[in-house]
Amino acid sequence: MCHDQSDSVIRMTRFARSPGDGRVRPAREGQGRSGGGRADPAPAGASRRGSGERDYRLDFFRGLALVFIFMDHIPDNIPSYFTLRSFALSDAAEVFIFISGYTAALVYGRALMREGALMAGAHVWRRTWQLYVAHLCMFMLFNAQVSFTLQHFNNPLFAEELGIGAYLDQPEEAILRVLLLQLQPSFLNILPLYIALLAAFPLVLVALRAHPLLALLPSAALWAVVQVWDVNLPGYPEAREWYFNPLAWQFLFVIAATFGFRRALGQEPVRWPRWLLPAAAGFLVVGGVVQMATMLHAILGAPTGFLVLPLWAVDKTPLPPLRLISMLALAYLVAMLVPRDSRFMISRPGWLLVLCGQQSLYVFCLSILLSVLGNMVLTMFGGRLGLQILVNLAGIVALIGFGLLLSWYSGGGRLPVRPRPPPAGGAA
């Protein structure tokens, strides 16, 4: 997942650290009054306390998604069987993009209203450039890791497994493809998606300001075109395409941005019919059963193959309807059932994930390098369960420690103060 939408929004009166990456942003999460409960279908929906308070769901679930992304990126990793992808038809990638779209509209929507479309677009494109540079740096570090492994462990299959063989075979051609975001090795395909989505985001902002349907309808139409005709952007080598098809994933991004923009304007949360909550829960339960049956059939040969969905129905590349609905249902349930200052999120363990989520770009980049390192260790020294658990625990501790270090640095030598839990029986 890549990832925090917050930019350094200059010329604003008050600033605080962004939930995305520790850079500055307006101190309050929304302006005006928001009279809703937890009806906004997004992890950052309004709470009963109004739109001006910090929504720790953004930080917490983004931090949790980063941990899941690290674990999921290690091949044949048994601890990853306990991440979201084993219990839902969507996974941490959808969570990451959804939260990114929401926070993009939340931050840049305010910039749009205060500074106009031109300056808001400048903020977005400045952030896009930062992500692009981060991606190029990540590629070089990734390449160095793979080259070290090839040189010292004599395992030529490692380069092919990680999708970097084309770069090593034809570097003069491949380096241009890297700059064009067409060469996307394994693990390095989320940031290109995020860069592409953010590059076009100023148009989405202008459309949202005019009317939400002006953003949603073209986005839905483009997503539908992908589902019917399988249109994608070209990758490299020539036979490849983008792993995360931005023509499809933009729909999830825009949906989330629509609700984030409402919050940026301080509008009332959307009121949904009562039947939607049990319907969303039922869909997630059925999807979870199907996904667990698929996992058991693939790993243990369990007689649950009759529940396995065809690949096209859950293929991550075009974001098919089942994956999209799964993510939206999950976001809706979180918005309805998890208060923004929930006790488990601001407990000591939960607060560690909140801090990781607030530094998400840097923590994400480290997670990619740790995934490659973990894969290398398990490949070279055997994939015994004990070693897998050790690799996962070491990686998670490193991610949390890095998030703490960055938070300490961003706070001028102080860690953010953990808020006190709300009184028992108080407002959610």
CSV table of C-alpha atoms in Angstrom, one decimal:
chain,number,residue,atom,x,y,z
A,1,MET,CA,0.0,0.0,0.0
A,2,CYS,CA,2.1,3.9,-0.3
A,3,HIS,CA,0.1,6.4,0.8
A,4,ASP,CA,-0.7,9.2,3.0
A,5,GLN,CA,-2.3,11.9,1.2
A,6,SER,CA,-1.4,14.8,3.5
A,7,ASP,CA,0.7,17.5,2.0
A,8,SER,CA,2.3,20.5,3.5
A,9,VAL,CA,-0.6,22.9,3.0
A,10,ILE,CA,1.1,26.3,3.2
A,11,ARG,CA,-0.6,29.5,4.2
A,12,MET,CA,-3.0,27.9,6.7
A,13,THR,CA,-3.4,29.4,10.1
A,14,ARG,CA,-2.9,26.4,12.3
A,15,PHE,CA,-0.9,23.2,11.7
A,16,ALA,CA,-0.5,19.8,13.2
A,17,ARG,CA,1.1,16.6,12.1
A,18,SER,CA,-0.6,14.7,9.3
A,19,PRO,CA,-2.0,11.3,9.9
A,20,GLY,CA,-0.2,10.3,6.7
A,21,ASP,CA,3.4,10.9,7.1
A,22,GLY,CA,4.2,13.4,9.8
A,23,ARG,CA,4.2,16.4,7.6
A,24,VAL,CA,2.2,19.5,8.4
A,25,ARG,CA,-1.5,19.8,7.9
A,26,PRO,CA,-4.4,21.9,9.3
A,27,ALA,CA,-4.7,21.1,13.0
A,28,ARG,CA,-8.4,20.3,12.9
A,29,GLU,CA,-9.8,17.5,10.9
A,30,GLY,CA,-12.9,19.5,9.8
A,31,GLN,CA,-14.5,22.8,10.0
A,32,GLY,CA,-18.0,23.6,11.3
A,33,ARG,CA,-20.4,21.2,12.9
A,34,SER,CA,-21.1,17.7,11.9
A,35,GLY,CA,-24.3,16.5,13.4
A,36,GLY,CA,-24.0,12.8,12.5
A,37,GLY,CA,-23.1,9.7,14.4
A,38,ARG,CA,-20.9,7.1,12.7
A,39,ALA,CA,-22.9,7.0,9.5
A,40,ASP,CA,-20.3,8.2,7.1
A,41,PRO,CA,-19.0,5.0,5.3
A,42,ALA,CA,-15.3,5.6,5.8
A,43,PRO,CA,-12.8,4.9,8.4
A,44,ALA,CA,-12.7,8.6,9.1
A,45,GLY,CA,-16.4,9.2,9.3
A,46,ALA,CA,-17.7,11.8,11.6
A,47,SER,CA,-18.3,11.0,15.2
A,48,ARG,CA,-20.9,12.3,17.6
A,49,ARG,CA,-18.3,14.7,18.9
A,50,GLY,CA,-18.2,16.7,15.7
A,51,SER,CA,-15.8,17.0,12.9
A,52,GLY,CA,-13.1,19.1,14.6
A,53,GLU,CA,-11.6,16.2,16.6
A,54,ARG,CA,-8.8,13.9,15.5
A,55,ASP,CA,-10.0,10.7,14.0
A,56,TYR,CA,-7.6,8.0,15.1
A,57,ARG,CA,-9.3,5.4,13.0
A,58,LEU,CA,-7.4,6.8,10.0
A,59,ASP,CA,-4.0,6.4,11.7
A,60,PHE,CA,-4.8,3.1,13.4
A,61,PHE,CA,-6.1,1.2,10.4
A,62,ARG,CA,-3.5,2.6,8.1
A,63,GLY,CA,-0.8,1.4,10.5
A,64,LEU,CA,-2.4,-2.0,10.7
A,65,ALA,CA,-2.6,-2.2,6.9
A,66,LEU,CA,1.1,-1.4,6.7
A,67,VAL,CA,1.9,-4.3,9.1
A,68,PHE,CA,-0.3,-6.6,7.0
A,69,ILE,CA,1.3,-5.5,3.8
A,70,PHE,CA,4.7,-6.4,5.2
A,71,MET,CA,3.5,-9.8,6.2
A,72,ASP,CA,1.6,-10.5,3.0
A,73,HIS,CA,4.7,-9.6,0.9
A,74,ILE,CA,6.7,-12.5,2.3
A,75,PRO,CA,6.0,-15.5,0.1
A,76,ASP,CA,4.8,-18.7,1.7
A,77,ASN,CA,4.6,-16.9,5.0
A,78,ILE,CA,2.3,-18.9,7.4
A,79,PRO,CA,1.8,-15.9,9.8
A,80,SER,CA,0.3,-14.0,6.9
A,81,TYR,CA,-2.6,-16.5,6.9
A,82,PHE,CA,-3.9,-14.4,9.8
A,83,THR,CA,-4.0,-11.1,8.0
A,84,LEU,CA,-7.1,-9.5,6.4
A,85,ARG,CA,-6.7,-11.3,3.0
A,86,SER,CA,-7.5,-14.7,4.6
A,87,PHE,CA,-10.8,-13.5,6.0
A,88,ALA,CA,-12.2,-11.1,3.4
A,89,LEU,CA,-12.4,-10.8,-0.4
A,90,SER,CA,-10.3,-7.6,-0.1
A,91,ASP,CA,-7.0,-7.1,1.7
A,92,ALA,CA,-4.7,-4.4,3.0
A,93,ALA,CA,-4.1,-2.9,-0.4
A,94,GLU,CA,-7.8,-1.8,-0.6
A,95,VAL,CA,-7.7,-0.5,2.9
A,96,PHE,CA,-4.6,1.5,2.1
A,97,ILE,CA,-6.1,3.1,-1.1
A,98,PHE,CA,-9.4,3.8,0.5
A,99,ILE,CA,-7.9,5.6,3.4
A,100,SER,CA,-5.5,7.4,1.0
A,101,GLY,CA,-8.5,8.7,-1.1
A,102,TYR,CA,-10.3,9.8,2.0
A,103,THR,CA,-7.5,11.8,3.5
A,104,ALA,CA,-6.5,13.2,0.1
A,105,ALA,CA,-10.0,14.8,-0.2
A,106,LEU,CA,-9.9,15.8,3.5
A,107,VAL,CA,-6.6,17.7,3.2
A,108,TYR,CA,-6.6,19.0,-0.3
A,109,GLY,CA,-10.4,19.7,-0.2
A,110,ARG,CA,-9.7,22.3,2.5
A,111,ALA,CA,-6.9,23.7,0.4
A,112,LEU,CA,-9.3,23.9,-2.6
A,113,MET,CA,-11.8,25.9,-0.5
A,114,ARG,CA,-9.2,28.3,1.0
A,115,GLU,CA,-6.7,28.8,-1.8
A,116,GLY,CA,-8.5,27.8,-5.0
A,117,ALA,CA,-8.1,25.1,-7.6
A,118,LEU,CA,-4.7,26.2,-8.8
A,119,MET,CA,-2.9,26.2,-5.4
A,120,ALA,CA,-4.7,23.0,-4.4
A,121,GLY,CA,-3.5,21.3,-7.5
A,122,ALA,CA,0.0,22.6,-6.8
A,123,HIS,CA,-0.1,21.0,-3.4
A,124,VAL,CA,-1.3,17.7,-4.9
A,125,TRP,CA,1.4,17.7,-7.6
A,126,ARG,CA,4.1,18.6,-5.1
A,127,ARG,CA,3.1,15.6,-3.1
A,128,THR,CA,3.0,13.4,-6.2
A,129,TRP,CA,6.6,14.4,-7.0
A,130,GLN,CA,7.6,13.5,-3.5
A,131,LEU,CA,6.1,10.0,-4.0
A,132,TYR,CA,7.7,9.6,-7.4
A,133,VAL,CA,11.1,10.4,-5.9
A,134,ALA,CA,10.5,8.0,-3.0
A,135,HIS,CA,9.6,5.3,-5.5
A,136,LEU,CA,12.8,5.8,-7.5
A,137,CYS,CA,14.8,5.6,-4.3
A,138,MET,CA,13.0,2.5,-3.2
A,139,PHE,CA,13.7,0.9,-6.6
A,140,MET,CA,17.5,1.5,-6.2
A,141,LEU,CA,17.5,0.1,-2.7
A,142,PHE,CA,15.4,-2.8,-3.8
A,143,ASN,CA,17.8,-3.4,-6.7
A,144,ALA,CA,20.8,-3.3,-4.3
A,145,GLN,CA,19.2,-5.9,-2.0
A,146,VAL,CA,18.5,-8.3,-4.9
A,147,SER,CA,22.0,-7.8,-6.4
A,148,PHE,CA,23.6,-8.5,-3.0
A,149,THR,CA,21.6,-11.7,-2.8
A,150,LEU,CA,22.6,-12.8,-6.2
A,151,GLN,CA,26.2,-12.1,-5.6
A,152,HIS,CA,26.6,-13.7,-2.2
A,153,PHE,CA,24.1,-16.6,-2.3
A,154,ASN,CA,24.3,-17.6,-5.9
A,155,ASN,CA,20.5,-17.8,-6.4
A,156,PRO,CA,19.7,-16.5,-9.9
A,157,LEU,CA,16.0,-17.4,-9.5
A,158,PHE,CA,15.7,-14.7,-6.8
A,159,ALA,CA,15.8,-12.0,-9.4
A,160,GLU,CA,13.1,-13.6,-11.5
A,161,GLU,CA,10.9,-14.2,-8.5
A,162,LEU,CA,11.1,-10.6,-7.5
A,163,GLY,CA,10.4,-9.4,-11.1
A,164,ILE,CA,13.7,-7.5,-11.5
A,165,GLY,CA,15.3,-9.8,-14.1
A,166,ALA,CA,14.5,-7.5,-17.0
A,167,TYR,CA,16.4,-4.7,-15.3
A,168,LEU,CA,19.5,-6.8,-14.7
A,169,ASP,CA,19.4,-8.2,-18.2
A,170,GLN,CA,18.8,-4.9,-20.1
A,171,PRO,CA,19.5,-2.0,-17.7
A,172,GLU,CA,19.8,0.6,-20.5
A,173,GLU,CA,16.2,0.0,-21.6
A,174,ALA,CA,14.8,-1.0,-18.2
A,175,ILE,CA,15.9,2.2,-16.4
A,176,LEU,CA,13.7,4.3,-18.8
A,177,ARG,CA,10.8,2.0,-18.0
A,178,VAL,CA,11.4,2.5,-14.3
A,179,LEU,CA,11.2,6.2,-14.8
A,180,LEU,CA,7.9,5.7,-16.7
A,181,LEU,CA,6.6,3.5,-13.9
A,182,GLN,CA,6.2,0.6,-16.4
A,183,LEU,CA,8.8,-1.7,-14.8
A,184,GLN,CA,7.2,-2.7,-11.4
A,185,PRO,CA,9.1,-5.4,-9.6
A,186,SER,CA,7.3,-7.5,-7.0
A,187,PHE,CA,6.5,-5.4,-3.9
A,188,LEU,CA,7.0,-2.1,-5.8
A,189,ASN,CA,3.6,-1.8,-7.5
A,190,ILE,CA,1.5,0.1,-4.9
A,191,LEU,CA,3.4,3.4,-5.0
A,192,PRO,CA,3.1,3.7,-8.9
A,193,LEU,CA,-0.7,3.2,-8.4
A,194,TYR,CA,-0.8,5.9,-5.7
A,195,ILE,CA,1.3,8.2,-7.9
A,196,ALA,CA,-1.0,7.8,-10.8
A,197,LEU,CA,-4.1,8.4,-8.7
A,198,LEU,CA,-2.8,11.4,-7.1
A,199,ALA,CA,-1.5,12.9,-10.3
A,200,ALA,CA,-5.1,13.1,-11.6
A,201,PHE,CA,-6.6,14.1,-8.3
A,202,PRO,CA,-6.9,17.8,-8.9
A,203,LEU,CA,-9.5,17.1,-11.6
A,204,VAL,CA,-11.4,15.0,-9.0
A,205,LEU,CA,-11.3,17.8,-6.5
A,206,VAL,CA,-12.7,20.3,-9.0
A,207,ALA,CA,-15.5,17.8,-9.9
A,208,LEU,CA,-16.3,17.2,-6.3
A,209,ARG,CA,-16.6,20.9,-5.6
A,210,ALA,CA,-19.2,21.2,-8.4
A,211,HIS,CA,-21.1,18.1,-7.5
A,212,PRO,CA,-20.2,14.6,-6.2
A,213,LEU,CA,-21.8,12.9,-9.2
A,214,LEU,CA,-19.5,14.8,-11.6
A,215,ALA,CA,-16.7,12.8,-10.0
A,216,LEU,CA,-18.4,9.5,-9.3
A,217,LEU,CA,-20.2,8.9,-12.6
A,218,PRO,CA,-17.1,9.2,-14.9
A,219,SER,CA,-15.1,7.2,-12.4
A,220,ALA,CA,-17.7,4.5,-12.3
A,221,ALA,CA,-17.9,4.4,-16.1
A,222,LEU,CA,-14.2,4.0,-16.4
A,223,TRP,CA,-14.2,1.2,-13.8
A,224,ALA,CA,-17.0,-0.5,-15.8
A,225,VAL,CA,-15.0,-0.3,-19.0
A,226,VAL,CA,-12.2,-2.1,-17.3
A,227,GLN,CA,-14.5,-4.8,-16.1
A,228,VAL,CA,-16.0,-5.4,-19.6
A,229,TRP,CA,-13.0,-4.9,-21.9
A,230,ASP,CA,-10.1,-5.5,-19.6
A,231,VAL,CA,-8.3,-2.3,-20.5
A,232,ASN,CA,-5.0,-1.6,-18.6
A,233,LEU,CA,-1.9,0.5,-18.9
A,234,PRO,CA,1.2,-1.1,-20.5
A,235,GLY,CA,4.0,-2.4,-18.4
A,236,TYR,CA,7.5,-3.8,-19.0
A,237,PRO,CA,8.5,-6.2,-20.3
A,238,GLU,CA,6.0,-5.7,-23.1
A,239,ALA,CA,3.8,-8.7,-22.2
A,240,ARG,CA,3.1,-7.2,-18.8
A,241,GLU,CA,0.6,-4.7,-17.6
A,242,TRP,CA,0.2,-2.7,-14.4
A,243,TYR,CA,-0.5,-5.1,-11.5
A,244,PHE,CA,-2.8,-2.6,-9.8
A,245,ASN,CA,-4.8,-1.2,-12.8
A,246,PRO,CA,-5.2,2.5,-12.1
A,247,LEU,CA,-8.1,2.7,-14.5
A,248,ALA,CA,-10.0,0.5,-12.1
A,249,TRP,CA,-8.6,1.3,-8.7
A,250,GLN,CA,-9.4,5.0,-9.2
A,251,PHE,CA,-13.0,4.2,-8.5
A,252,LEU,CA,-12.3,3.1,-5.0
A,253,PHE,CA,-10.1,6.1,-4.5
A,254,VAL,CA,-12.8,8.5,-5.8
A,255,ILE,CA,-15.5,6.9,-3.7
A,256,ALA,CA,-13.4,7.4,-0.6
A,257,ALA,CA,-12.6,10.9,-1.7
A,258,THR,CA,-16.3,11.7,-2.0
A,259,PHE,CA,-16.8,11.1,1.7
A,260,GLY,CA,-13.6,12.8,2.6
A,261,PHE,CA,-14.6,15.9,0.8
A,262,ARG,CA,-17.9,16.0,2.6
A,263,ARG,CA,-16.1,15.9,5.9
A,264,ALA,CA,-13.7,18.6,4.7
A,265,LEU,CA,-16.7,20.8,4.1
A,266,GLY,CA,-18.2,20.0,7.5
A,267,GLN,CA,-21.3,18.5,5.9
A,268,GLU,CA,-23.7,16.2,7.7
A,269,PRO,CA,-22.8,12.5,7.4
A,270,VAL,CA,-24.7,10.4,4.9
A,271,ARG,CA,-27.7,8.7,6.4
A,272,TRP,CA,-28.0,5.1,5.3
A,273,PRO,CA,-31.0,2.8,5.6
A,274,ARG,CA,-31.0,0.5,8.6
A,275,TRP,CA,-30.9,-2.7,6.5
A,276,LEU,CA,-27.5,-1.7,5.1
A,277,LEU,CA,-25.7,-2.7,8.3
A,278,PRO,CA,-26.8,-6.3,8.5
A,279,ALA,CA,-26.4,-6.6,4.7
A,280,ALA,CA,-22.8,-5.4,4.9
A,281,ALA,CA,-22.1,-7.7,7.8
A,282,GLY,CA,-23.7,-10.6,6.0
A,283,PHE,CA,-21.7,-10.0,2.8
A,284,LEU,CA,-18.4,-9.9,4.8
A,285,VAL,CA,-19.3,-13.1,6.6
A,286,VAL,CA,-20.1,-15.0,3.4
A,287,GLY,CA,-17.0,-13.5,1.8
A,288,GLY,CA,-14.9,-14.5,4.8
A,289,VAL,CA,-16.2,-18.1,4.6
A,290,VAL,CA,-15.4,-18.3,0.9
A,291,GLN,CA,-11.9,-16.9,1.4
A,292,MET,CA,-11.1,-19.2,4.3
A,293,ALA,CA,-12.4,-22.2,2.3
A,294,THR,CA,-10.1,-21.1,-0.6
A,295,MET,CA,-7.1,-20.9,1.7
A,296,LEU,CA,-7.8,-24.3,3.3
A,297,HIS,CA,-8.3,-25.9,-0.1
A,298,ALA,CA,-5.0,-24.4,-1.5
A,299,ILE,CA,-2.8,-25.1,1.5
A,300,LEU,CA,-4.2,-28.2,3.2
A,301,GLY,CA,-6.1,-29.8,0.3
A,302,ALA,CA,-9.3,-29.5,2.3
A,303,PRO,CA,-12.5,-30.6,0.5
A,304,THR,CA,-13.8,-27.0,0.2
A,305,GLY,CA,-13.0,-26.5,-3.5
A,306,PHE,CA,-16.7,-26.2,-4.3
A,307,LEU,CA,-16.6,-22.8,-2.5
A,308,VAL,CA,-13.5,-21.5,-4.4
A,309,LEU,CA,-14.3,-18.5,-6.6
A,310,PRO,CA,-12.9,-18.3,-10.1
A,311,LEU,CA,-9.8,-16.2,-10.4
A,312,TRP,CA,-11.4,-13.5,-12.5
A,313,ALA,CA,-13.9,-12.9,-9.7
A,314,VAL,CA,-11.3,-12.0,-7.1
A,315,ASP,CA,-8.3,-10.9,-9.3
A,316,LYS,CA,-6.7,-7.9,-7.7
A,317,THR,CA,-5.6,-6.2,-10.9
A,318,PRO,CA,-9.0,-5.0,-12.2
A,319,LEU,CA,-10.6,-4.5,-8.8
A,320,PRO,CA,-13.7,-6.7,-9.6
A,321,PRO,CA,-17.0,-6.0,-8.0
A,322,LEU,CA,-16.6,-8.5,-5.2
A,323,ARG,CA,-13.4,-7.0,-4.0
A,324,LEU,CA,-14.8,-3.5,-4.3
A,325,ILE,CA,-18.0,-4.3,-2.4
A,326,SER,CA,-16.0,-6.1,0.3
A,327,MET,CA,-13.9,-3.0,0.9
A,328,LEU,CA,-16.9,-0.7,1.0
A,329,ALA,CA,-18.8,-3.1,3.4
A,330,LEU,CA,-15.7,-3.2,5.6
A,331,ALA,CA,-15.4,0.5,5.7
A,332,TYR,CA,-19.1,1.0,6.4
A,333,LEU,CA,-19.0,-1.4,9.4
A,334,VAL,CA,-15.9,0.2,10.8
A,335,ALA,CA,-17.5,3.6,10.5
A,336,MET,CA,-20.7,2.4,12.2
A,337,LEU,CA,-19.3,0.3,14.9
A,338,VAL,CA,-15.8,1.7,15.8
A,339,PRO,CA,-15.8,5.1,17.6
A,340,ARG,CA,-13.1,7.4,16.4
A,341,ASP,CA,-11.6,7.4,20.0
A,342,SER,CA,-12.1,3.8,20.7
A,343,ARG,CA,-10.3,2.5,23.7
A,344,PHE,CA,-8.4,-0.2,21.8
A,345,MET,CA,-7.0,2.3,19.4
A,346,ILE,CA,-5.6,4.6,22.1
A,347,SER,CA,-4.5,1.8,24.3
A,348,ARG,CA,-0.7,1.4,24.6
A,349,PRO,CA,-0.5,-1.4,21.9
A,350,GLY,CA,-3.0,0.4,19.6
A,351,TRP,CA,-1.2,3.7,19.9
A,352,LEU,CA,1.9,2.1,18.4
A,353,LEU,CA,-0.1,1.4,15.3
A,354,VAL,CA,-1.5,4.9,15.3
A,355,LEU,CA,2.0,6.3,15.3
A,356,CYS,CA,3.0,4.0,12.4
A,357,GLY,CA,0.0,5.2,10.5
A,358,GLN,CA,0.9,8.8,11.1
A,359,GLN,CA,4.3,8.1,9.4
A,360,SER,CA,3.0,5.9,6.7
A,361,LEU,CA,5.1,6.7,3.7
A,362,TYR,CA,8.4,6.1,5.5
A,363,VAL,CA,7.1,3.0,7.4
A,364,PHE,CA,5.7,1.6,4.1
A,365,CYS,CA,9.1,2.1,2.4
A,366,LEU,CA,10.8,0.3,5.3
A,367,SER,CA,8.2,-2.5,5.1
A,368,ILE,CA,9.1,-3.2,1.5
A,369,LEU,CA,12.8,-3.5,2.3
A,370,LEU,CA,12.1,-5.7,5.3
A,371,SER,CA,9.8,-8.0,3.2
A,372,VAL,CA,12.6,-8.5,0.7
A,373,LEU,CA,15.0,-9.2,3.5
A,374,GLY,CA,12.6,-11.6,5.2
A,375,ASN,CA,12.1,-13.4,1.9
A,376,MET,CA,15.8,-13.7,1.5
A,377,VAL,CA,16.3,-15.1,5.0
A,378,LEU,CA,13.6,-17.7,4.6
A,379,THR,CA,14.8,-18.7,1.1
A,380,MET,CA,18.4,-19.1,2.2
A,381,PHE,CA,17.9,-20.7,5.6
A,382,GLY,CA,14.7,-22.6,5.2
A,383,GLY,CA,11.1,-21.7,5.8
A,384,ARG,CA,10.6,-23.4,9.1
A,385,LEU,CA,7.7,-22.1,11.1
A,386,GLY,CA,9.8,-20.9,14.0
A,387,LEU,CA,12.0,-18.9,11.7
A,388,GLN,CA,9.0,-17.5,10.0
A,389,ILE,CA,7.5,-16.3,13.3
A,390,LEU,CA,10.9,-14.8,14.2
A,391,VAL,CA,11.2,-12.9,10.9
A,392,ASN,CA,7.6,-11.6,11.2
A,393,LEU,CA,8.1,-10.4,14.8
A,394,ALA,CA,11.4,-8.8,14.0
A,395,GLY,CA,9.9,-7.0,11.1
A,396,ILE,CA,6.9,-5.7,13.0
A,397,VAL,CA,9.1,-4.5,15.9
A,398,ALA,CA,11.3,-2.7,13.4
A,399,LEU,CA,8.3,-1.0,11.7
A,400,ILE,CA,6.9,0.1,15.1
A,401,GLY,CA,10.3,1.2,16.3
A,402,PHE,CA,10.8,3.2,13.1
A,403,GLY,CA,7.4,4.8,13.5
A,404,LEU,CA,8.2,5.8,17.1
A,405,LEU,CA,11.5,7.3,16.0
A,406,LEU,CA,9.9,9.3,13.2
A,407,SER,CA,7.1,10.5,15.5
A,408,TRP,CA,9.7,11.5,18.1
A,409,TYR,CA,11.7,13.4,15.5
A,410,SER,CA,8.5,15.1,14.1
A,411,GLY,CA,7.5,16.2,17.5
A,412,GLY,CA,10.8,18.0,18.2
A,413,GLY,CA,12.2,15.3,20.5
A,414,ARG,CA,8.8,14.4,22.0
A,415,LEU,CA,6.4,11.6,21.2
A,416,PRO,CA,2.7,12.6,20.6
A,417,VAL,CA,0.8,12.4,23.9
A,418,ARG,CA,-1.5,9.4,23.9
A,419,PRO,CA,-5.1,10.7,24.6
A,420,ARG,CA,-6.9,9.4,27.6
A,421,PRO,CA,-9.7,6.9,26.9
A,422,PRO,CA,-13.2,8.3,27.1
A,423,PRO,CA,-15.1,7.6,30.3
A,424,ALA,CA,-17.0,4.3,30.4
A,425,GLY,CA,-20.4,4.8,29.0
A,426,GLY,CA,-19.5,8.1,27.6
A,427,ALA,CA,-20.2,9.3,24.1
A,428,ALA,CA,-18.6,7.3,21.3
